[in-house]
């Protein structure tokens, strides 16, 4: 079993969904965990409660990743509490689906790119500045960047841009033995738009029919890969993008 004892991990957008699953996995492996949220204080506190029950060290920090000064504050509070930053997971993001190219609005474009691109860029930038030598930086991307899906031009485009930054950053700070990688999940069950989507929805059925294994990606599937990228096992894996979708066409 991997151990993250004495390591400190920041996971942005970790009050629910993928971020929550990764935070709780890292806590189970002994890491000090920093829960980040922008609005949902109640959900963040619930995750903190879960992690404390594991006897792991945890704090929650409210910070909007679209504001560079708040990202800096997030890292500052982490170092104040634990003295170091060893693992950073840039997970915070929002979705926009089933909106054709001819129909998305400027407001929709700005909101998605502000969170998914600007937020990821400034999180990765601050991680590069503050992470300890030998640290791990992980970006959560989307399978829409590898399998273009109609109606997801804005969302897929916003998730593709930081993947390029991952490759650049891996080269720029590799001399510090810091690895930088991205995880590319397929559609993830019970997160984001799939929290409210009925199993009878034609779009859900289409995604399910495209999966050879007959299911969507789970949060634990993604947490498994996040564990690998955070562990010593991936010490010579950097600048890479790992697709986690069970060979689905999506």
Short mmCIF file of C-alpha atoms in Angstrom, two decimals:
data_model
loop_
_atom_site.label_atom_id
_atom_site.label_comp_id
_atom_site.label_asym_id
_atom_site.label_seq_id
_atom_site.Cartn_x
_atom_site.Cartn_y
_atom_site.Cartn_z
CA UNK A 1 0.00 0.00 0.00
CA UNK A 2 1.25 3.47 -0.87
CA UNK A 3 2.00 5.84 1.98
CA UNK A 4 1.66 9.63 1.88
CA UNK A 5 2.58 10.06 5.54
CA UNK A 6 4.14 13.45 6.34
CA UNK A 7 3.14 14.83 2.93
CA UNK A 8 0.72 17.70 2.50
CA UNK A 9 -1.82 17.77 -0.32
CA UNK A 10 -3.96 20.60 -1.67
CA UNK A 11 -6.97 19.53 -3.72
CA UNK A 12 -8.92 22.38 -5.30
CA UNK A 13 -12.67 22.02 -5.56
CA UNK A 14 -12.69 19.22 -3.01
CA UNK A 15 -15.96 19.81 -1.19
CA UNK A 16 -17.66 17.20 -3.37
CA UNK A 17 -17.29 14.83 -6.30
CA UNK A 18 -13.87 13.91 -7.65
CA UNK A 19 -12.03 16.34 -5.39
CA UNK A 20 -13.70 14.88 -2.32
CA UNK A 21 -12.82 11.31 -3.34
CA UNK A 22 -9.18 12.22 -3.96
CA UNK A 23 -8.91 14.16 -0.68
CA UNK A 24 -10.33 11.26 1.31
CA UNK A 25 -8.04 8.79 -0.48
CA UNK A 26 -4.98 10.87 0.36
CA UNK A 27 -6.11 11.17 3.97
CA UNK A 28 -6.50 7.39 4.17
CA UNK A 29 -2.90 7.12 2.99
CA UNK A 30 -1.71 9.39 5.81
CA UNK A 31 -1.39 12.76 4.08
CA UNK A 32 -2.17 16.12 5.61
CA UNK A 33 -5.07 17.34 3.48
CA UNK A 34 -6.25 20.82 2.52
CA UNK A 35 -9.86 20.98 1.37
CA UNK A 36 -10.54 23.92 -0.94
CA UNK A 37 -13.96 25.33 -1.77
CA UNK A 38 -15.37 28.62 -3.06
CA UNK A 39 -18.97 28.59 -1.82
CA UNK A 40 -20.21 25.33 -0.32
CA UNK A 41 -18.98 25.62 3.27
CA UNK A 42 -21.33 22.92 4.55
CA UNK A 43 -20.06 20.29 2.11
CA UNK A 44 -16.45 21.25 2.84
CA UNK A 45 -17.03 20.81 6.55
CA UNK A 46 -18.58 17.40 5.93
CA UNK A 47 -15.41 16.29 4.12
CA UNK A 48 -13.31 17.69 6.97
CA UNK A 49 -15.42 15.65 9.40
CA UNK A 50 -14.90 12.49 7.32
CA UNK A 51 -11.15 12.99 7.21
CA UNK A 52 -10.86 13.74 10.91
CA UNK A 53 -12.60 10.42 11.53
CA UNK A 54 -9.65 8.81 9.75
CA UNK A 55 -7.33 10.45 12.30
CA UNK A 56 -5.71 12.49 9.52
CA UNK A 57 -4.78 16.16 9.69
CA UNK A 58 -7.04 18.42 7.63
CA UNK A 59 -8.05 22.04 7.16
CA UNK A 60 -10.57 23.69 4.85
CA UNK A 61 -9.65 26.90 3.04
CA UNK A 62 -12.17 29.04 1.18
CA UNK A 63 -10.54 30.42 -1.96
CA UNK A 64 -11.78 31.24 -5.46
CA UNK A 65 -9.26 29.79 -7.93
CA UNK A 66 -10.24 32.36 -10.56
CA UNK A 67 -8.53 35.01 -8.43
CA UNK A 68 -4.75 34.75 -8.35
CA UNK A 69 -4.52 36.44 -4.96
CA UNK A 70 -6.90 33.87 -3.45
CA UNK A 71 -4.89 30.99 -4.94
CA UNK A 72 -1.81 32.51 -3.30
CA UNK A 73 -3.78 32.73 -0.04
CA UNK A 74 -4.72 29.04 -0.31
CA UNK A 75 -1.08 28.01 -0.59
CA UNK A 76 -0.07 30.42 2.16
CA UNK A 77 -2.62 28.97 4.58
CA UNK A 78 -1.42 25.48 3.71
CA UNK A 79 2.20 26.33 4.51
CA UNK A 80 1.10 28.11 7.67
CA UNK A 81 -0.75 25.00 8.86
CA UNK A 82 1.62 22.25 7.71
CA UNK A 83 4.87 23.93 6.73
CA UNK A 84 5.08 22.48 3.23
CA UNK A 85 3.20 21.69 0.02
CA UNK A 86 4.04 18.29 -1.46
CA UNK A 87 1.05 17.40 -3.66
CA UNK A 88 -1.27 19.69 -5.60
CA UNK A 89 -4.35 18.50 -7.48
CA UNK A 90 -5.89 21.15 -9.74
CA UNK A 91 -9.40 19.75 -9.82
CA UNK A 92 -11.79 22.72 -9.56
CA UNK A 93 -13.93 23.09 -12.66
CA UNK A 94 -17.42 23.33 -14.13
CA UNK A 95 -19.15 21.64 -17.05
CA UNK A 96 -21.16 22.87 -20.00
CA UNK A 97 -22.77 20.14 -22.09
CA UNK A 98 -25.23 19.80 -24.98
CA UNK A 99 -24.66 23.36 -26.20
CA UNK A 100 -23.87 23.48 -29.95
CA UNK A 101 -21.19 25.81 -31.28
CA UNK A 102 -23.85 28.01 -32.84
CA UNK A 103 -25.60 28.52 -29.50
CA UNK A 104 -23.13 29.13 -26.66
CA UNK A 105 -23.12 32.63 -25.26
CA UNK A 106 -20.28 34.97 -24.36
CA UNK A 107 -21.35 34.71 -20.73
CA UNK A 108 -21.15 30.91 -20.82
CA UNK A 109 -17.76 31.01 -22.53
CA UNK A 110 -16.33 33.49 -20.04
CA UNK A 111 -17.59 31.57 -17.00
CA UNK A 112 -16.29 28.18 -18.16
CA UNK A 113 -12.89 29.50 -19.29
CA UNK A 114 -12.51 31.66 -16.19
CA UNK A 115 -12.79 28.63 -13.89
CA UNK A 116 -11.42 25.82 -16.04
CA UNK A 117 -8.55 27.67 -17.73
CA UNK A 118 -7.65 30.69 -15.63
CA UNK A 119 -8.26 28.80 -12.38
CA UNK A 120 -6.15 25.84 -13.48
CA UNK A 121 -3.34 28.03 -14.85
CA UNK A 122 -2.96 30.06 -11.66
CA UNK A 123 -3.25 26.96 -9.48
CA UNK A 124 -0.50 25.23 -11.45
CA UNK A 125 1.60 28.40 -11.45
CA UNK A 126 1.39 28.75 -7.67
CA UNK A 127 2.08 25.05 -7.29
CA UNK A 128 5.27 25.46 -9.32
CA UNK A 129 6.34 28.29 -7.02
CA UNK A 130 5.52 26.65 -3.69
CA UNK A 131 5.75 22.89 -4.07
CA UNK A 132 8.62 21.12 -2.35
CA UNK A 133 11.33 19.47 -4.41
CA UNK A 134 10.24 15.96 -5.32
CA UNK A 135 6.59 17.02 -5.20
CA UNK A 136 3.65 15.99 -7.35
CA UNK A 137 1.38 18.23 -9.43
CA UNK A 138 -1.76 16.71 -10.96
CA UNK A 139 -4.32 18.30 -13.27
CA UNK A 140 -7.81 16.80 -13.68
CA UNK A 141 -8.73 17.07 -17.36
CA UNK A 142 -11.59 15.45 -19.33
CA UNK A 143 -12.02 12.80 -22.01
CA UNK A 144 -13.70 15.48 -24.14
CA UNK A 145 -10.12 16.54 -24.94
CA UNK A 146 -9.38 13.18 -26.57
CA UNK A 147 -12.80 12.29 -28.01
CA UNK A 148 -14.58 15.43 -29.26
CA UNK A 149 -18.28 15.29 -28.40
CA UNK A 150 -20.86 17.53 -30.13
CA UNK A 151 -22.26 20.09 -27.72
CA UNK A 152 -19.08 20.27 -25.64
CA UNK A 153 -16.92 22.66 -27.64
CA UNK A 154 -16.57 25.20 -24.84
CA UNK A 155 -16.10 22.68 -22.04
CA UNK A 156 -13.70 20.44 -23.98
CA UNK A 157 -11.70 23.42 -25.18
CA UNK A 158 -11.37 24.72 -21.64
CA UNK A 159 -10.07 21.37 -20.39
CA UNK A 160 -7.61 20.95 -23.27
CA UNK A 161 -5.73 24.20 -22.68
CA UNK A 162 -4.24 23.32 -19.25
CA UNK A 163 -3.04 19.97 -20.63
CA UNK A 164 -0.52 21.94 -22.69
CA UNK A 165 0.60 23.74 -19.55
CA UNK A 166 1.16 20.36 -17.86
CA UNK A 167 3.68 19.42 -20.56
CA UNK A 168 5.48 22.78 -20.37
CA UNK A 169 5.61 22.78 -16.58
CA UNK A 170 6.96 19.22 -16.46
CA UNK A 171 9.94 20.43 -18.50
CA UNK A 172 10.43 23.68 -16.59
CA UNK A 173 10.56 22.21 -13.07
CA UNK A 174 11.64 18.65 -13.73
CA UNK A 175 15.14 19.48 -12.50
CA UNK A 176 13.59 19.74 -9.03
CA UNK A 177 12.34 16.15 -9.30
CA UNK A 178 8.76 17.48 -9.38
CA UNK A 179 6.40 15.50 -11.62
CA UNK A 180 3.50 17.12 -13.46
CA UNK A 181 0.78 14.96 -15.00
CA UNK A 182 -2.89 15.03 -15.89
CA UNK A 183 -5.69 12.55 -15.33
CA UNK A 184 -8.28 12.36 -18.10
CA UNK A 185 -11.50 10.86 -16.73
CA UNK A 186 -14.34 9.73 -18.90
CA UNK A 187 -17.86 10.80 -17.84
CA UNK A 188 -17.88 10.35 -14.06
CA UNK A 189 -20.94 8.81 -12.41
CA UNK A 190 -22.70 10.90 -9.72
CA UNK A 191 -20.62 14.04 -10.23
CA UNK A 192 -21.28 17.36 -11.94
CA UNK A 193 -24.10 17.20 -14.48
CA UNK A 194 -24.60 13.50 -13.72
CA UNK A 195 -25.81 14.20 -10.18
CA UNK A 196 -29.19 15.31 -11.49
CA UNK A 197 -29.28 13.40 -14.80
CA UNK A 198 -31.76 10.53 -14.89
CA UNK A 199 -30.55 7.11 -16.02
CA UNK A 200 -33.28 7.23 -18.69
CA UNK A 201 -31.87 10.41 -20.22
CA UNK A 202 -30.92 9.74 -23.88
CA UNK A 203 -27.49 11.35 -23.35
CA UNK A 204 -26.77 9.13 -20.35
CA UNK A 205 -27.81 6.05 -22.31
CA UNK A 206 -25.57 7.10 -25.21
CA UNK A 207 -22.58 7.37 -22.90
CA UNK A 208 -23.35 4.02 -21.28
CA UNK A 209 -23.74 2.31 -24.66
CA UNK A 210 -20.32 3.62 -25.63
CA UNK A 211 -18.64 1.86 -22.70
CA UNK A 212 -17.32 -1.69 -23.32
CA UNK A 213 -17.43 -2.30 -19.56
CA UNK A 214 -21.05 -1.20 -19.32
CA UNK A 215 -20.56 1.63 -16.84
CA UNK A 216 -19.30 5.17 -16.48
CA UNK A 217 -16.10 6.16 -14.70
CA UNK A 218 -16.36 6.20 -10.90
CA UNK A 219 -14.75 8.67 -8.50
CA UNK A 220 -12.75 5.78 -7.07
CA UNK A 221 -11.34 4.98 -10.54
CA UNK A 222 -9.97 8.51 -10.65
CA UNK A 223 -8.78 8.40 -7.03
CA UNK A 224 -6.81 5.24 -7.86
CA UNK A 225 -4.85 7.08 -10.53
CA UNK A 226 -4.49 10.15 -8.32
CA UNK A 227 -2.95 7.85 -5.72
CA UNK A 228 -0.48 6.51 -8.28
CA UNK A 229 0.57 9.97 -9.47
CA UNK A 230 1.01 11.17 -5.87
CA UNK A 231 3.07 8.15 -4.81
CA UNK A 232 6.71 7.17 -5.20
CA UNK A 233 5.68 4.71 -7.91
CA UNK A 234 5.33 7.55 -10.44
CA UNK A 235 8.62 9.29 -9.67
CA UNK A 236 9.82 9.06 -13.30
CA UNK A 237 6.46 9.67 -14.97
CA UNK A 238 6.00 13.31 -15.91
CA UNK A 239 4.37 15.41 -18.62
CA UNK A 240 1.87 12.60 -19.25
CA UNK A 241 -1.91 12.31 -19.61
CA UNK A 242 -3.59 9.14 -18.37
CA UNK A 243 -7.03 8.34 -19.81
CA UNK A 244 -9.39 6.69 -17.31
CA UNK A 245 -12.51 5.65 -19.21
CA UNK A 246 -12.51 1.86 -19.55
CA UNK A 247 -11.87 2.09 -23.32
CA UNK A 248 -15.14 3.99 -23.81
CA UNK A 249 -15.65 5.88 -27.06
CA UNK A 250 -16.26 8.96 -24.86
#
